[in-house]
Amino acid sequence: MTEIVHLTERTLWDEAVRAGVYAQSTRGRTLAEEGFVHCSTWEQLPDVASFLYPDADAPGRRALELVLLVIESERLSVPVRYEAAAPGGPEFPHIYGPVPTEAVVRVESWPPPGCLGLRPSEPPSTDR
């Protein structure tokens, strides 16, 4: 089983549950606009979270309710390609199509409990 993860806003996930598919690519961009769903590995997640949501816990701002979608890639019927944003850079998993909600095996709050920001000291446990 290969797990890849995607960080999103709770409201977007709630819409996906009603529709049966998740079709957001990244913060502020849809699958239709971008062409794929941006994902990451567990190891890449802290840096991705800090990059995409640097303002998520900013003082004086309404906190975003973020959730982490844990996706089992074998449950997808569309291609998953590992691609670098720049030559020689790290490769990130990209899902080339909508994500059926049944491919999401867990939904977790982000940041994890006990984390004082978007960078946990270690990856969340995958034991559930």
Short mmCIF file of C-alpha atoms in Angstrom, two decimals, residues 4-126:
data_model
loop_
_atom_site.label_atom_id
_atom_site.label_comp_id
_atom_site.label_asym_id
_atom_site.label_seq_id
_atom_site.Cartn_x
_atom_site.Cartn_y
_atom_site.Cartn_z
CA ILE A 4 0.44 9.90 -0.53
CA VAL A 5 -0.94 12.95 1.22
CA HIS A 6 -2.69 16.16 0.28
CA LEU A 7 -3.31 19.15 2.57
CA THR A 8 -6.54 21.07 2.04
CA GLU A 9 -9.18 23.18 3.73
CA ARG A 10 -11.97 21.38 5.59
CA THR A 11 -14.68 23.12 3.54
CA LEU A 12 -13.18 21.83 0.27
CA TRP A 13 -13.06 18.28 1.61
CA ASP A 14 -16.67 18.56 2.82
CA GLU A 15 -17.71 19.60 -0.72
CA ALA A 16 -15.81 16.60 -2.14
CA VAL A 17 -17.61 14.21 0.20
CA ARG A 18 -20.95 15.51 -1.08
CA ALA A 19 -19.79 15.23 -4.72
CA GLY A 20 -18.02 11.88 -4.34
CA VAL A 21 -14.75 13.21 -5.81
CA TYR A 22 -12.06 15.69 -4.79
CA ALA A 23 -11.08 18.02 -7.65
CA GLN A 24 -8.95 20.73 -6.05
CA SER A 25 -5.31 20.89 -7.14
CA THR A 26 -3.63 23.09 -4.57
CA ARG A 27 -4.45 26.15 -2.51
CA GLY A 28 -6.56 28.44 -4.69
CA ARG A 29 -6.38 26.27 -7.84
CA THR A 30 -8.65 23.54 -9.14
CA LEU A 31 -7.79 20.33 -10.95
CA ALA A 32 -9.29 21.85 -14.14
CA GLU A 33 -6.94 24.85 -13.87
CA GLU A 34 -3.76 22.95 -12.95
CA GLY A 35 -4.20 19.59 -14.71
CA PHE A 36 -3.36 17.44 -11.68
CA VAL A 37 -3.75 17.25 -7.91
CA HIS A 38 -0.58 18.28 -6.06
CA CYS A 39 0.36 15.75 -3.38
CA SER A 40 3.38 14.92 -1.27
CA THR A 41 4.97 12.09 0.64
CA TRP A 42 4.92 12.02 4.44
CA GLU A 43 8.52 13.23 4.47
CA GLN A 44 7.75 16.21 2.20
CA LEU A 45 4.64 17.24 4.11
CA PRO A 46 6.10 19.68 6.69
CA ASP A 47 7.84 21.77 4.02
CA VAL A 48 4.79 21.68 1.74
CA ALA A 49 2.52 22.79 4.60
CA SER A 50 4.81 25.70 5.49
CA PHE A 51 5.02 26.75 1.83
CA LEU A 52 1.30 26.56 1.04
CA TYR A 53 -0.15 27.77 4.34
CA PRO A 54 2.38 30.14 5.95
CA ASP A 55 -0.53 32.26 7.19
CA ALA A 56 -2.65 29.40 8.55
CA ASP A 57 -1.92 30.28 12.17
CA ALA A 58 -1.08 33.98 11.76
CA PRO A 59 -2.08 36.22 14.70
CA GLY A 60 -5.17 38.32 14.09
CA ARG A 61 -6.38 36.14 11.23
CA ARG A 62 -9.27 33.68 11.28
CA ALA A 63 -7.62 30.30 11.52
CA LEU A 64 -8.01 28.01 8.54
CA GLU A 65 -9.31 24.57 9.39
CA LEU A 66 -6.94 22.30 7.52
CA VAL A 67 -7.20 18.57 6.99
CA LEU A 68 -4.75 16.07 5.65
CA LEU A 69 -6.10 13.61 3.10
CA VAL A 70 -4.28 10.28 3.23
CA ILE A 71 -4.71 8.73 -0.21
CA GLU A 72 -4.00 5.11 -1.06
CA SER A 73 -2.61 5.35 -4.59
CA GLU A 74 -3.66 1.80 -5.49
CA ARG A 75 -7.31 2.87 -5.14
CA LEU A 76 -6.96 5.48 -7.88
CA SER A 77 -8.01 4.78 -11.46
CA VAL A 78 -6.00 7.71 -12.84
CA PRO A 79 -2.21 8.01 -13.22
CA VAL A 80 0.07 9.11 -10.40
CA ARG A 81 3.36 10.56 -11.62
CA TYR A 82 6.31 11.64 -9.49
CA GLU A 83 7.60 14.88 -11.00
CA ALA A 84 10.01 17.64 -10.05
CA ALA A 85 8.98 21.29 -10.18
CA ALA A 86 12.48 22.15 -11.40
CA PRO A 87 15.19 20.01 -13.01
CA GLY A 88 17.07 18.07 -10.35
CA GLY A 89 14.59 19.06 -7.64
CA PRO A 90 12.60 16.74 -5.41
CA GLU A 91 9.87 14.72 -7.08
CA PHE A 92 6.32 15.12 -5.82
CA PRO A 93 3.37 12.81 -6.52
CA HIS A 94 0.83 14.33 -8.91
CA ILE A 95 -2.57 12.72 -9.45
CA TYR A 96 -3.79 13.22 -13.02
CA GLY A 97 -7.52 13.20 -12.44
CA PRO A 98 -10.14 13.60 -9.74
CA VAL A 99 -9.65 11.69 -6.50
CA PRO A 100 -12.64 9.50 -5.61
CA THR A 101 -13.45 9.92 -1.93
CA GLU A 102 -13.13 6.15 -1.43
CA ALA A 103 -9.41 6.45 -2.30
CA VAL A 104 -8.99 8.66 0.79
CA VAL A 105 -8.36 6.16 3.57
CA ARG A 106 -7.99 8.70 6.41
CA VAL A 107 -8.68 12.36 7.04
CA GLU A 108 -6.60 13.92 9.81
CA SER A 109 -6.60 17.37 11.38
CA TRP A 110 -3.58 19.52 10.55
CA PRO A 111 -1.41 20.43 12.27
CA PRO A 112 -1.28 17.24 14.33
CA PRO A 113 -2.27 17.49 18.02
CA GLY A 114 0.57 18.85 20.12
CA CYS A 115 2.22 20.64 17.20
CA LEU A 116 2.84 24.36 17.75
CA GLY A 117 2.72 25.34 14.09
CA LEU A 118 2.87 23.73 10.72
CA ARG A 119 6.18 21.89 11.21
CA PRO A 120 5.91 18.85 13.46
CA SER A 121 9.08 17.50 14.99
CA GLU A 122 8.42 14.14 13.31
CA PRO A 123 5.94 12.81 10.75
CA PRO A 124 2.53 11.83 12.07
CA SER A 125 2.14 8.17 12.89
CA THR A 126 0.57 6.09 10.15
#
